[in-house]
GROMACS .gro file of C-alpha atoms in nm:
model
   35
    1MET     CA    1  11.492   6.388   9.600
    2SER     CA    2  11.788   6.209   9.753
    3GLU     CA    3  11.823   5.998   9.440
    4LEU     CA    4  11.862   6.311   9.232
    5VAL     CA    5  12.136   6.441   9.460
    6PHE     CA    6  12.305   6.101   9.440
    7LEU     CA    7  12.299   6.108   9.060
    8LYS     CA    8  12.436   6.461   9.053
    9SER     CA    9  12.725   6.365   9.281
   10ILE     CA   10  12.808   6.068   9.056
   11ASN     CA   11  12.804   6.289   8.747
   12LEU     CA   12  13.034   6.541   8.914
   13HIS     CA   13  13.270   6.264   9.015
   14ASP     CA   14  13.278   6.118   8.663
   15PHE     CA   15  13.332   6.462   8.517
   16HIS     CA   16  13.624   6.522   8.752
   17LEU     CA   17  13.780   6.188   8.656
   18TRP     CA   18  13.734   6.272   8.289
   19LEU     CA   19  13.907   6.608   8.337
   20CYS     CA   20  14.199   6.441   8.516
   21ASN     CA   21  14.235   6.184   8.238
   22LEU     CA   22  14.229   6.459   7.977
   23LYS     CA   23  14.511   6.644   8.156
   24ILE     CA   24  14.719   6.325   8.177
   25ILE     CA   25  14.665   6.251   7.807
   26ARG     CA   26  14.767   6.605   7.712
   27ASN     CA   27  15.079   6.582   7.926
   28ILE     CA   28  15.175   6.254   7.757
   29GLU     CA   29  15.119   6.404   7.412
   30ASP     CA   30  15.331   6.706   7.505
   31ASN     CA   31  15.611   6.477   7.620
   32ILE     CA   32  15.593   6.266   7.304
   33PHE     CA   33  15.604   6.565   7.069
   34GLN     CA   34  15.864   6.757   7.264
   35ASP     CA   35  16.165   6.635   7.066
   0.00000   0.00000   0.00000
């Protein structure tokens, strides 16, 4: 049971990192195409 909780916490963490990276990439694209 504890292993399952551990896996879920890892997945949530990875998902959060992925969301943050997506926001950063979109901000960069917005800055590039702003001209």
